Tab-separated table of C-alpha atoms in Angstrom:
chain	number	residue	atom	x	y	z
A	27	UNK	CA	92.442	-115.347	-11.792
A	28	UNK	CA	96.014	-114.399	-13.366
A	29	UNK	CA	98.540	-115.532	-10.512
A	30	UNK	CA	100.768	-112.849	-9.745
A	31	UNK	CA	103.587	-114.705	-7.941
A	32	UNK	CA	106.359	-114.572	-10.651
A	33	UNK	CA	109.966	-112.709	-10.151
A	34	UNK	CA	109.416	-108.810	-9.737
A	35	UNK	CA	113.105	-108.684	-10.691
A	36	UNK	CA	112.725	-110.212	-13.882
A	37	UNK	CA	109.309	-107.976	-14.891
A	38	UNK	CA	111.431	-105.031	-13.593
A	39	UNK	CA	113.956	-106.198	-15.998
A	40	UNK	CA	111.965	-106.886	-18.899
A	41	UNK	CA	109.821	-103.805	-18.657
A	42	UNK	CA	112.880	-101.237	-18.434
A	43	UNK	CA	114.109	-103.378	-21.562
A	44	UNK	CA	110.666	-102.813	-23.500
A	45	UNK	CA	110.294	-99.188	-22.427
A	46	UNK	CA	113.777	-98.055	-23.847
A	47	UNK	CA	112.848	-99.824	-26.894
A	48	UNK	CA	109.628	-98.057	-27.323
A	49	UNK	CA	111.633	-94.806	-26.349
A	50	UNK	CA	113.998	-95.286	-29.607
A	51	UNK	CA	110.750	-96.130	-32.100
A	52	UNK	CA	110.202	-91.938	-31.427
A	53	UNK	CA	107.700	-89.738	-29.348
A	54	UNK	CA	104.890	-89.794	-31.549
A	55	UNK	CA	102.563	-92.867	-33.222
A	56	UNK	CA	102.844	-96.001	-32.370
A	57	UNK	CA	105.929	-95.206	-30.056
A	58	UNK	CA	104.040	-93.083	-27.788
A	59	UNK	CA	101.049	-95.826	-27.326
A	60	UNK	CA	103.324	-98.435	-26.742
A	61	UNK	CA	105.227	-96.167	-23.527
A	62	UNK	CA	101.995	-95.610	-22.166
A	63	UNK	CA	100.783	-98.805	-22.392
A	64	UNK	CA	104.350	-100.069	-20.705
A	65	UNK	CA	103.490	-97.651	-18.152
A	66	UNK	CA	99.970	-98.329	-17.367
A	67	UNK	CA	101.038	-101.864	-17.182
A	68	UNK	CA	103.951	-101.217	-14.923
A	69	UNK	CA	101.365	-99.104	-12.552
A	70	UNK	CA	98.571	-101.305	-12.569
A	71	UNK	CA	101.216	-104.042	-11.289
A	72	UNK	CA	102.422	-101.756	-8.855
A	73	UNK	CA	98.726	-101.238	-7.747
A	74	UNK	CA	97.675	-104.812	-7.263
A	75	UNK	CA	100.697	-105.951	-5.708
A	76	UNK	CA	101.470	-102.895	-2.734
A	77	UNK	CA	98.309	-101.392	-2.847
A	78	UNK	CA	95.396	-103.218	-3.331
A	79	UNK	CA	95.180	-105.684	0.113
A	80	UNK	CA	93.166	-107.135	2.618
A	81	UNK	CA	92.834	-105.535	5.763
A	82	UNK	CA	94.432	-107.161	8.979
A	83	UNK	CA	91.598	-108.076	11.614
A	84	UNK	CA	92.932	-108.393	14.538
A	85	UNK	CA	90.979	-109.360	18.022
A	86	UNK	CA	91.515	-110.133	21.579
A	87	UNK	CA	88.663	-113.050	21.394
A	88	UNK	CA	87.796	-115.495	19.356
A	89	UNK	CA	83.880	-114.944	19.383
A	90	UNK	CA	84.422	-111.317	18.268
A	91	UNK	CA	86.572	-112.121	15.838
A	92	UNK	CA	84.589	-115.133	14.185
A	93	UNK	CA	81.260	-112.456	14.637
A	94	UNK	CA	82.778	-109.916	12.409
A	95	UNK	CA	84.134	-112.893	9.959
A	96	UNK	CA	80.469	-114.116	9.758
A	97	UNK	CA	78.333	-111.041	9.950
A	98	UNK	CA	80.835	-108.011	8.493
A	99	UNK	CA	81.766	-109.563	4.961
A	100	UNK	CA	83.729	-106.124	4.306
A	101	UNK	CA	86.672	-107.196	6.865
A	102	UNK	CA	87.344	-110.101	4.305
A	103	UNK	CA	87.443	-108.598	1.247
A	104	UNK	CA	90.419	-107.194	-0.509
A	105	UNK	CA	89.944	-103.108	-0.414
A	106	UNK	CA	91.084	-101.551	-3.614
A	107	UNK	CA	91.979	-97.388	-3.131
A	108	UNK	CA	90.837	-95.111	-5.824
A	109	UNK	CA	93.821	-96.031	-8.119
A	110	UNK	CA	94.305	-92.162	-8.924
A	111	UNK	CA	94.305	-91.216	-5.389
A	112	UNK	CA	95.534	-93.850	-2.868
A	113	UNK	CA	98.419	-91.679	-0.864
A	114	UNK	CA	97.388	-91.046	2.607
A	115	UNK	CA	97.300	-87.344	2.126
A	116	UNK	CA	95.915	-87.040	-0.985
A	117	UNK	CA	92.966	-89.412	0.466
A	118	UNK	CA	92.595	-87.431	3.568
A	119	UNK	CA	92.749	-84.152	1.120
A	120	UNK	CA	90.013	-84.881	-1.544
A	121	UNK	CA	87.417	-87.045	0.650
A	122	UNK	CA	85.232	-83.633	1.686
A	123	UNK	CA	85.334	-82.361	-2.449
A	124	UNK	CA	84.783	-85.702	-4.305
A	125	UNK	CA	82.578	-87.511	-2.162
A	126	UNK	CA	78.535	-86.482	-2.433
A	127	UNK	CA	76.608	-85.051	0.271
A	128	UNK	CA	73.541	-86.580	0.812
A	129	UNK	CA	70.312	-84.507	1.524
A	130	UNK	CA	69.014	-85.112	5.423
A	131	UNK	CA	66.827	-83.164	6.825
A	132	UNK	CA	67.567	-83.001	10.914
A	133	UNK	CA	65.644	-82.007	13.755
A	134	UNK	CA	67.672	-79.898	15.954
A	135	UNK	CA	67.143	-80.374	20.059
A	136	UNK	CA	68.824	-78.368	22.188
A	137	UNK	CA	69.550	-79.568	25.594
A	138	UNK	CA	70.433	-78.204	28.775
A	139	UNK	CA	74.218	-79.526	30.485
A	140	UNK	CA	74.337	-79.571	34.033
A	141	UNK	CA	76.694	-76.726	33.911
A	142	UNK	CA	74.238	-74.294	32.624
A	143	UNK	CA	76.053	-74.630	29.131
A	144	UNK	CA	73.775	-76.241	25.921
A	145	UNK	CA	74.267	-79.595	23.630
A	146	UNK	CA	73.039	-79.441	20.395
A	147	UNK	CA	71.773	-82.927	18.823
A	148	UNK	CA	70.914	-83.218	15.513
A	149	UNK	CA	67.614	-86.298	14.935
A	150	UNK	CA	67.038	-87.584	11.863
A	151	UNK	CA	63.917	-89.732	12.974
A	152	UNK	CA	63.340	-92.017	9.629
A	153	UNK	CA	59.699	-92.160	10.120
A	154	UNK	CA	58.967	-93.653	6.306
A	155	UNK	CA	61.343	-96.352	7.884
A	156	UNK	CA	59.621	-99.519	6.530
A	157	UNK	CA	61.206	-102.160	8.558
A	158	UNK	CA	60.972	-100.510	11.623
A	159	UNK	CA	58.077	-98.655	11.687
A	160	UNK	CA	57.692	-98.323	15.135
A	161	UNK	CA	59.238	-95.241	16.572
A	162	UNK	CA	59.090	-96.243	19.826
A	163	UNK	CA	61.839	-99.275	19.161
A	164	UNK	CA	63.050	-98.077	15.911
A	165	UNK	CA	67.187	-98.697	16.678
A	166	UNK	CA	68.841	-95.499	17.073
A	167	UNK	CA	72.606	-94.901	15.988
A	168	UNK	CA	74.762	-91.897	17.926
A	169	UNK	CA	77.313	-90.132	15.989
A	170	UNK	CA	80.084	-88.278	16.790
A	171	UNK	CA	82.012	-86.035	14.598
A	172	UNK	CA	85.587	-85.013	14.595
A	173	UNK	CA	87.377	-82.396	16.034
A	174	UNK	CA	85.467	-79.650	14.392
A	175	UNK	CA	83.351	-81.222	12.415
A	176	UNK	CA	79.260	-80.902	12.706
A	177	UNK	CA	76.477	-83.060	11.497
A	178	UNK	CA	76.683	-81.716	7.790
A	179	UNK	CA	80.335	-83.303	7.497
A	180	UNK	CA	79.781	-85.370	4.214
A	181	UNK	CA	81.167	-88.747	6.439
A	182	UNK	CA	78.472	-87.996	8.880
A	183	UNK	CA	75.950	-87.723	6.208
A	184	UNK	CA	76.790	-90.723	4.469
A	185	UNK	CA	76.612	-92.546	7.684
A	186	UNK	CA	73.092	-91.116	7.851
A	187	UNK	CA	72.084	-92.193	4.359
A	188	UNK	CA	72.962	-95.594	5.826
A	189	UNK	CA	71.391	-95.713	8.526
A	190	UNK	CA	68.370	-94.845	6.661
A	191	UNK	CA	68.923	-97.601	4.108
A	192	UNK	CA	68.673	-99.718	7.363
A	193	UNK	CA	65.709	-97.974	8.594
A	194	UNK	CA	67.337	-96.954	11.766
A	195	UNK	CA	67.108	-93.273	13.062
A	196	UNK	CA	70.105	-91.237	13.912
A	197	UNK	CA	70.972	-88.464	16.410
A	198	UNK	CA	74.179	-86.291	15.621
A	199	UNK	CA	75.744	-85.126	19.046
A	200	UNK	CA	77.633	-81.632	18.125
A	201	UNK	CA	80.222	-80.430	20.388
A	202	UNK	CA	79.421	-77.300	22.601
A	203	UNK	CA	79.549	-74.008	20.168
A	204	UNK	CA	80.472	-75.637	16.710
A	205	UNK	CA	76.728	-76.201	15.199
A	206	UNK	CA	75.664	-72.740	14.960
A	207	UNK	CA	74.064	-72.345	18.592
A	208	UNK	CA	74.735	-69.897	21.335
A	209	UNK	CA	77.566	-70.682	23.473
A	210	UNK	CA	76.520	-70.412	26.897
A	211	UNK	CA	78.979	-70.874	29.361
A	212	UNK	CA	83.118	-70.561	28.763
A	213	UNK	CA	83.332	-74.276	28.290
A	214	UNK	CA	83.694	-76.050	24.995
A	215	UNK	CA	84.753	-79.561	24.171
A	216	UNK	CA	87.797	-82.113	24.328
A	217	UNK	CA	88.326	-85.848	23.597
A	218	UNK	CA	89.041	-86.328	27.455
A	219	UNK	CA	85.725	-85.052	29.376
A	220	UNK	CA	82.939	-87.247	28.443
A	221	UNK	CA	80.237	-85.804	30.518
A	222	UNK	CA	78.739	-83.941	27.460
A	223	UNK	CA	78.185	-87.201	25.987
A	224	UNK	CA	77.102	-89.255	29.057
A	225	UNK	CA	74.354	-86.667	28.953
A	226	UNK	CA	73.841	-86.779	25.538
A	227	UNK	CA	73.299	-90.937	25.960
A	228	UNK	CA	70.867	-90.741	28.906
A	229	UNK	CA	68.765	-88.102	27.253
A	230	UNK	CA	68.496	-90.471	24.274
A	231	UNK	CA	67.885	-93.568	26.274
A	232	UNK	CA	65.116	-91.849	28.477
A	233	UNK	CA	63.730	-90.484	25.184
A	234	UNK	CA	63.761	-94.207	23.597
A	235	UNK	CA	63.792	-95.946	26.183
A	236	UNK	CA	62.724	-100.106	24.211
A	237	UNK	CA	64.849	-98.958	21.130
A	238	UNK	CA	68.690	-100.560	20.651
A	239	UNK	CA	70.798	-97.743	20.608
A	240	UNK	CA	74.725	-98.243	19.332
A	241	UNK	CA	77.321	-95.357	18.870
A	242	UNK	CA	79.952	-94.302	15.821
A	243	UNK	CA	82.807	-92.057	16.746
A	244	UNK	CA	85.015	-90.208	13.410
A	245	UNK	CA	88.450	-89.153	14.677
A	246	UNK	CA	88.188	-86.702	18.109
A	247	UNK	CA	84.644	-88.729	18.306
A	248	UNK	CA	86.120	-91.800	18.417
A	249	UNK	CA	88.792	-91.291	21.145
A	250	UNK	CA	85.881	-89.816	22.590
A	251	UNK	CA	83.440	-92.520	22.683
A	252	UNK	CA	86.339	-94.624	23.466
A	253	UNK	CA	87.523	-92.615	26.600
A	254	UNK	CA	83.583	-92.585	27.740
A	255	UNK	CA	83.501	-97.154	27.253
A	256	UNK	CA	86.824	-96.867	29.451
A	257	UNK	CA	85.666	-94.921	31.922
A	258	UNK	CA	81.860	-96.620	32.070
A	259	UNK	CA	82.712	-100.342	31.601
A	260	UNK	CA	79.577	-102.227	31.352
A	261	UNK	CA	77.321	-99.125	32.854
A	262	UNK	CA	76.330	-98.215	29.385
A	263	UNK	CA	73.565	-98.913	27.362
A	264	UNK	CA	75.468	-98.824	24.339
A	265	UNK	CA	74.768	-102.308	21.958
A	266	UNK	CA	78.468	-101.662	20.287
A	267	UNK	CA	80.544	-98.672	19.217
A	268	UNK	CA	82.258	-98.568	16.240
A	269	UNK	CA	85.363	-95.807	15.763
A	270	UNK	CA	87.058	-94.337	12.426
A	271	UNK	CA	90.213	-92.759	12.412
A	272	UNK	CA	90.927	-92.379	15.642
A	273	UNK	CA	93.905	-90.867	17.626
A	274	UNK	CA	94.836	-93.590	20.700
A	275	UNK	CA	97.863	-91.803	22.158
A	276	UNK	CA	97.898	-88.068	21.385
A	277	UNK	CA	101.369	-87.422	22.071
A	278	UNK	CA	102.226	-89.370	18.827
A	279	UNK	CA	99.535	-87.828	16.901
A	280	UNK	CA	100.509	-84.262	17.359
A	281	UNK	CA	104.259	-85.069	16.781
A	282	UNK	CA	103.361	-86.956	13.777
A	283	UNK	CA	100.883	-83.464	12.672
A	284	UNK	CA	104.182	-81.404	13.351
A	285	UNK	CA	106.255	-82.851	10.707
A	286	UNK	CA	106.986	-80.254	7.868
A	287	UNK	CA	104.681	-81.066	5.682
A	288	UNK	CA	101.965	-82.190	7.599
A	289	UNK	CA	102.009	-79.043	9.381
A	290	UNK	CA	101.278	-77.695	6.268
A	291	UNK	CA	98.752	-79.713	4.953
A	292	UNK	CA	96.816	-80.050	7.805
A	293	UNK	CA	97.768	-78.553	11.585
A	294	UNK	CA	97.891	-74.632	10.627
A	295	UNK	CA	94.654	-75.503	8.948
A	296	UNK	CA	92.796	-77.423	11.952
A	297	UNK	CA	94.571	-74.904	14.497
A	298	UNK	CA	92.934	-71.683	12.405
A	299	UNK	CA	89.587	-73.990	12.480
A	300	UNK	CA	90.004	-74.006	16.614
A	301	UNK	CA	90.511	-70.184	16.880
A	302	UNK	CA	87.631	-69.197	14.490
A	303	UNK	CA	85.677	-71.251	17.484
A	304	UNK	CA	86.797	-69.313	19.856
A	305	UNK	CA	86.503	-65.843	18.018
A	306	UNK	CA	83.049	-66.730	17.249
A	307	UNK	CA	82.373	-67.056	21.157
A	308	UNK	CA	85.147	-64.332	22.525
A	309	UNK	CA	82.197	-62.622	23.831
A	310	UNK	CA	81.392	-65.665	26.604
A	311	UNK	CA	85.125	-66.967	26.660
A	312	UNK	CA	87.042	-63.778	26.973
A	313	UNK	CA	86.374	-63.633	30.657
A	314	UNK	CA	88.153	-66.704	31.431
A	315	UNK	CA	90.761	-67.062	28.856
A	316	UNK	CA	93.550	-65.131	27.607
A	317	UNK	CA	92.165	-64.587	24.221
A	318	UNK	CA	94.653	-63.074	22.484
A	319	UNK	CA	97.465	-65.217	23.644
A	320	UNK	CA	95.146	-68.439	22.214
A	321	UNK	CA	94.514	-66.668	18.701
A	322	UNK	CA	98.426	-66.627	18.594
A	323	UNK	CA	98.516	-70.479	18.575
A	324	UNK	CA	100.688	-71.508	15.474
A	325	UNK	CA	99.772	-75.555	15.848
A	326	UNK	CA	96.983	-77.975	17.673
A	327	UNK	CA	99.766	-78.537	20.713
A	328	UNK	CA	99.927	-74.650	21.138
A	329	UNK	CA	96.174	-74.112	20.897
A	330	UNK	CA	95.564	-76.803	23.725
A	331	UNK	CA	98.645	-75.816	25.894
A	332	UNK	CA	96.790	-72.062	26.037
A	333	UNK	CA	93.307	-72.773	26.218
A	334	UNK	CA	91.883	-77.131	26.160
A	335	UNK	CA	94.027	-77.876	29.071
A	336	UNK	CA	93.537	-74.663	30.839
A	337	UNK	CA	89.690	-74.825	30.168
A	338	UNK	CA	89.425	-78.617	31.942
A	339	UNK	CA	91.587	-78.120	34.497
A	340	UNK	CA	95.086	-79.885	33.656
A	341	UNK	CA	97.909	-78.939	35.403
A	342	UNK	CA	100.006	-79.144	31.934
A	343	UNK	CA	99.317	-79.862	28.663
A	344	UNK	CA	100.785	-83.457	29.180
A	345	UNK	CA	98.668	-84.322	31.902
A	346	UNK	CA	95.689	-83.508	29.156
A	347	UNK	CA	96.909	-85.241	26.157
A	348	UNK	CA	97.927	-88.727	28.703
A	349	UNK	CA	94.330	-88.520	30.088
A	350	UNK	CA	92.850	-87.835	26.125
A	351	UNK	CA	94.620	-90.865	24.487
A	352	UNK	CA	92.128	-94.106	24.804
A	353	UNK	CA	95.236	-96.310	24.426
A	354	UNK	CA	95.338	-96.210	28.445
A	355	UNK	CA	91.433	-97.110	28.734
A	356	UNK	CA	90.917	-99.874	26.164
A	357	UNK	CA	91.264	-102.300	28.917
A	358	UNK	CA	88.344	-101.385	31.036
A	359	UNK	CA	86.197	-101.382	27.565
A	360	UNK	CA	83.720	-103.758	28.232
A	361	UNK	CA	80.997	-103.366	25.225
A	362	UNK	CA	82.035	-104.954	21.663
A	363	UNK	CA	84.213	-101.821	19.968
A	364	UNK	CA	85.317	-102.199	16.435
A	365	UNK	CA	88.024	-99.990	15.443
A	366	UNK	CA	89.012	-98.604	11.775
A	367	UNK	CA	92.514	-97.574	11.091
A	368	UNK	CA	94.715	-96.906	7.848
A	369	UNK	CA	98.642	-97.758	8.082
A	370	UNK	CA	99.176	-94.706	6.834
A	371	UNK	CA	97.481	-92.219	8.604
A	372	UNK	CA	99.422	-89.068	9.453
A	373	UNK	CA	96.830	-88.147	12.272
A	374	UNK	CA	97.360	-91.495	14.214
A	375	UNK	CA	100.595	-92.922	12.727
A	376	UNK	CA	100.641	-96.780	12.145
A	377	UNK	CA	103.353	-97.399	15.650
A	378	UNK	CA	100.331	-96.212	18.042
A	379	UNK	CA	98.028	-98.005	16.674
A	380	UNK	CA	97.011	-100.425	19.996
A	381	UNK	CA	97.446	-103.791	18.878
A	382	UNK	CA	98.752	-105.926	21.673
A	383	UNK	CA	95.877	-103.478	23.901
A	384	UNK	CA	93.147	-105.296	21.757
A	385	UNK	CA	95.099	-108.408	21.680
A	386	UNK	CA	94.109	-108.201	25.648
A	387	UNK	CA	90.552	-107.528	25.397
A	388	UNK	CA	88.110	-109.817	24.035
A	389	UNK	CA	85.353	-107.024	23.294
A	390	UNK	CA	87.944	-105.473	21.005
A	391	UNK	CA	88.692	-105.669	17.586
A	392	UNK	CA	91.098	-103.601	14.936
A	393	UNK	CA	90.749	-103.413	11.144
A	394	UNK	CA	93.857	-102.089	9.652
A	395	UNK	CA	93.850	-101.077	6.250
A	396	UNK	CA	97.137	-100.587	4.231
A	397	UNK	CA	95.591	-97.650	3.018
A	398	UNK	CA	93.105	-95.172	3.220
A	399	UNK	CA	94.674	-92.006	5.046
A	400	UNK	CA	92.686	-90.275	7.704
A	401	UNK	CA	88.732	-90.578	7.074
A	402	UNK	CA	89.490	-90.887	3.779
A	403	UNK	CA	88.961	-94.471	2.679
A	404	UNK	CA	88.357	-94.031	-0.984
A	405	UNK	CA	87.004	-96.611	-3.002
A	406	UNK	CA	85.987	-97.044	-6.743
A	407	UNK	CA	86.842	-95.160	-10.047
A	408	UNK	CA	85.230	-91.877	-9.440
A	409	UNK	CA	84.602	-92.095	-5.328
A	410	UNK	CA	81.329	-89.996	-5.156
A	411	UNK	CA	79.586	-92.446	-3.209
A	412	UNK	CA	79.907	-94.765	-0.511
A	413	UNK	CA	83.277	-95.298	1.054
A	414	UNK	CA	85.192	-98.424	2.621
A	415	UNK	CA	84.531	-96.789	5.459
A	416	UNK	CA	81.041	-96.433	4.939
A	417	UNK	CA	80.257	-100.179	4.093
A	418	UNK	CA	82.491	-100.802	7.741
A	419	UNK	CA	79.713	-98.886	9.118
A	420	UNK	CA	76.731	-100.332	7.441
A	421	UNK	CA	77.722	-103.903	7.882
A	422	UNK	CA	78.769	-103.335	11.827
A	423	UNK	CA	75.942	-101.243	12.770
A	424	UNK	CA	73.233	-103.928	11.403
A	425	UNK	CA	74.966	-106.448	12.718
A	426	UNK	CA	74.667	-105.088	16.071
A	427	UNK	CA	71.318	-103.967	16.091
A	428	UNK	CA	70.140	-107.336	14.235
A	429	UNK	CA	72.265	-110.324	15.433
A	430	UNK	CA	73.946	-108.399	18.778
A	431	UNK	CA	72.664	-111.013	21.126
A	432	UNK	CA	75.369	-113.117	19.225
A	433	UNK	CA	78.041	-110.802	21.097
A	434	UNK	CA	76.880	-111.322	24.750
A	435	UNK	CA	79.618	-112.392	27.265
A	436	UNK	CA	82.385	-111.806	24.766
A	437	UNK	CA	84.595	-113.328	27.300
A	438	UNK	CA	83.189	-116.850	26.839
């Protein structure tokens, strides 16, 4: 391998020398070859020395740790962005248009919330699964989608395609009213109230009840699967949980989404994506809620001061986003949670990232990556297929179901 510890000063030197050189031979022939060339070479440089790194593992035990070393090769290696596309935003931009959709075919259940209201869970059941054959302990992964995603989200299906590679089955929990089903009471969803999902999990485990069953949370899913391991501790039948992109203090992710051009980019976008929600239920919802005053909502903070705190209860909007952020729960976690985060994720900026909270907790662990936006995590020339992110997944979730008595009594 070509070391690449010489004096950056000196190739900086060098190459400005060369290219205004090439500059006087003229723009066209040879001239022009040569300044791409002295470009390309100046840019791949660039790319192996701040781009292309290994991710920082960090853990607050020493048996988690040296499991994820052992059985999760993908924490090891170096990850290399798409060279064409490694800014955050430009990642977090392009993963739902250049990334392929796999074809799964679900079976949709329906169930009934204690409310009155109705889940909507998404199986796919893997029967031709050869290496678990057995449907009746055929290991069963949950996932959760972000904050308005569904189970045809192309991360959710490559997750899927995964799982089926493993020859595990899958059940896709969608928030109340974003699948396509009738919204039956005015309640919806948020990252704080976990009792959709506690449902969700017994109604799985009754329904399985000799098969492993694990969990994997993208963004709002995440935090939410994270709030629901701080709140439970170890009264969970959850193997392990693995979380992408998550938001772990929400006060700094919706300041960080307010910024100019993030704003842009991405809150007006997600905010119009929360009112078409509630304008496709206004029938149910306009008895409760001032409508018209929520439609007016100009960012994610305005849309939850006027309707996701008032809906659950909050006094203020504070009070919601403190009790949504899992930074305050990761203590009480007490099943093995692996957590995925780029450095340079607008949606949960690199300063709240927990690390000294996982430092504390031995059933914790954090992969930071230098790069990779939010849920973007592109990998390879032409990124159709799998993701980093994807191969996180894979690894984790058959290490769990396959070698998870290796993580009992983390503590030890």
């Amino acid at each position: 391998m070509i070391s690449l510890d010489f004096n950056l000063n000196v190739l900086t030197r060098d190459l400005s020398l060369y290219l205004e050189n090439q500059v006087k031979v003229g723009l066209f022939g040879s001239g022009v070859l040569s300044l791409v060339l002295g470009f390309s070479a100046a840019y791949a440089y660039y790319y192996l020395i701040s781009v292309a790194k290994k991710p920082q593992l960090i853990s607050g035990g020493k048996k988690f740790y040296q499991f994820l070393r052992d059985q999760c090769p993908v924490v090891s290696e170096t990850y290399y962005p798409t060279f064409w596309c490694w800014e955050s935003r430009i990642q977090t931009v392009l993963r739902p248009f250049v990334t392929a959709k796999p074809g799964v075919s679900y079976r949709n259940e329906l169930i009934r919330a204690a409310d009155g209201g109705q889940i909507s869970l998404d199986w796919f059941d893997n029967d031709d699964s050869a290496s678990h054959p057995n449907s009746a302990t055929r290991p069963t992964v949950l996932l959760l989608p972000g904050l308005t995603g569904t189970s045809r989200e192309s991360y959710i299906l490559h997750m899927v395609q995964q799982s089926r590679e493993l020859g595990y089955r899958c059940a896709v929990f969608n928030n109340r009213g974003v699948s396509g089903e009738t919204l039956l009471t005015p309640r919806t969803y948020c990252a704080a109230n976990t009792e959709d999902l506690e449902a969700v999990i017994e109604h799985i485990q009754r329904a399985n009840e000799d098969a492993p069953l694990m969990a994997a949370g993208v963004s709002m899913g995440g935090m939410m699967l994270a709030n629901y391991l701080g709140k439970k501790g170890r009264e969970t039948c959850l193997k392990g949980v693995v979380v992408f992109s998550a938001g772990w203090d929400v006060f700094a992710c919706t300041a960080s989404l307010e910024k100019p051009l993030d704003r842009f980019l991405f809150n007006s976008y997600l905010t119009s994506c929360l009112q078409a929600g509630v304008d496709r239920h206004k029938s149910v919802l306009e008895k409760s809620y001032d409508i018209d005053h929520v439609m007016k909502a100009k960012t994610i903070r305005e849309f939850d001061e006027r309707f996701t705190s008032i809906m659950f209860g909050y006094p203020t909007n504070d009070d919601y986003y403190h009790d949504a952020s899992p930074i305050h729960k990761l203590k009480s976690v007490q099943v093995p949670m692996l957590c995925l985060n780029a450095a340079d994720d607008v949606f949960s900026p690199c300063h709240a990232i927990p690390v000294e909270a996982v430092k504390q907790n031995p059933n914790l662990a954090l992969l930071i990556t230098c790069h990779g936006g939010h849920i973007g995590f592109l990998e390879g020339l032409w990124p159709r297929r799998s993701t980093y992110m994807d191969r996180v997944f894979k690894q984790f979730a058959k290490a769990v179901i396959e070698q998870g008595g290796d993580l009992n009594d983390l503590s030890s």
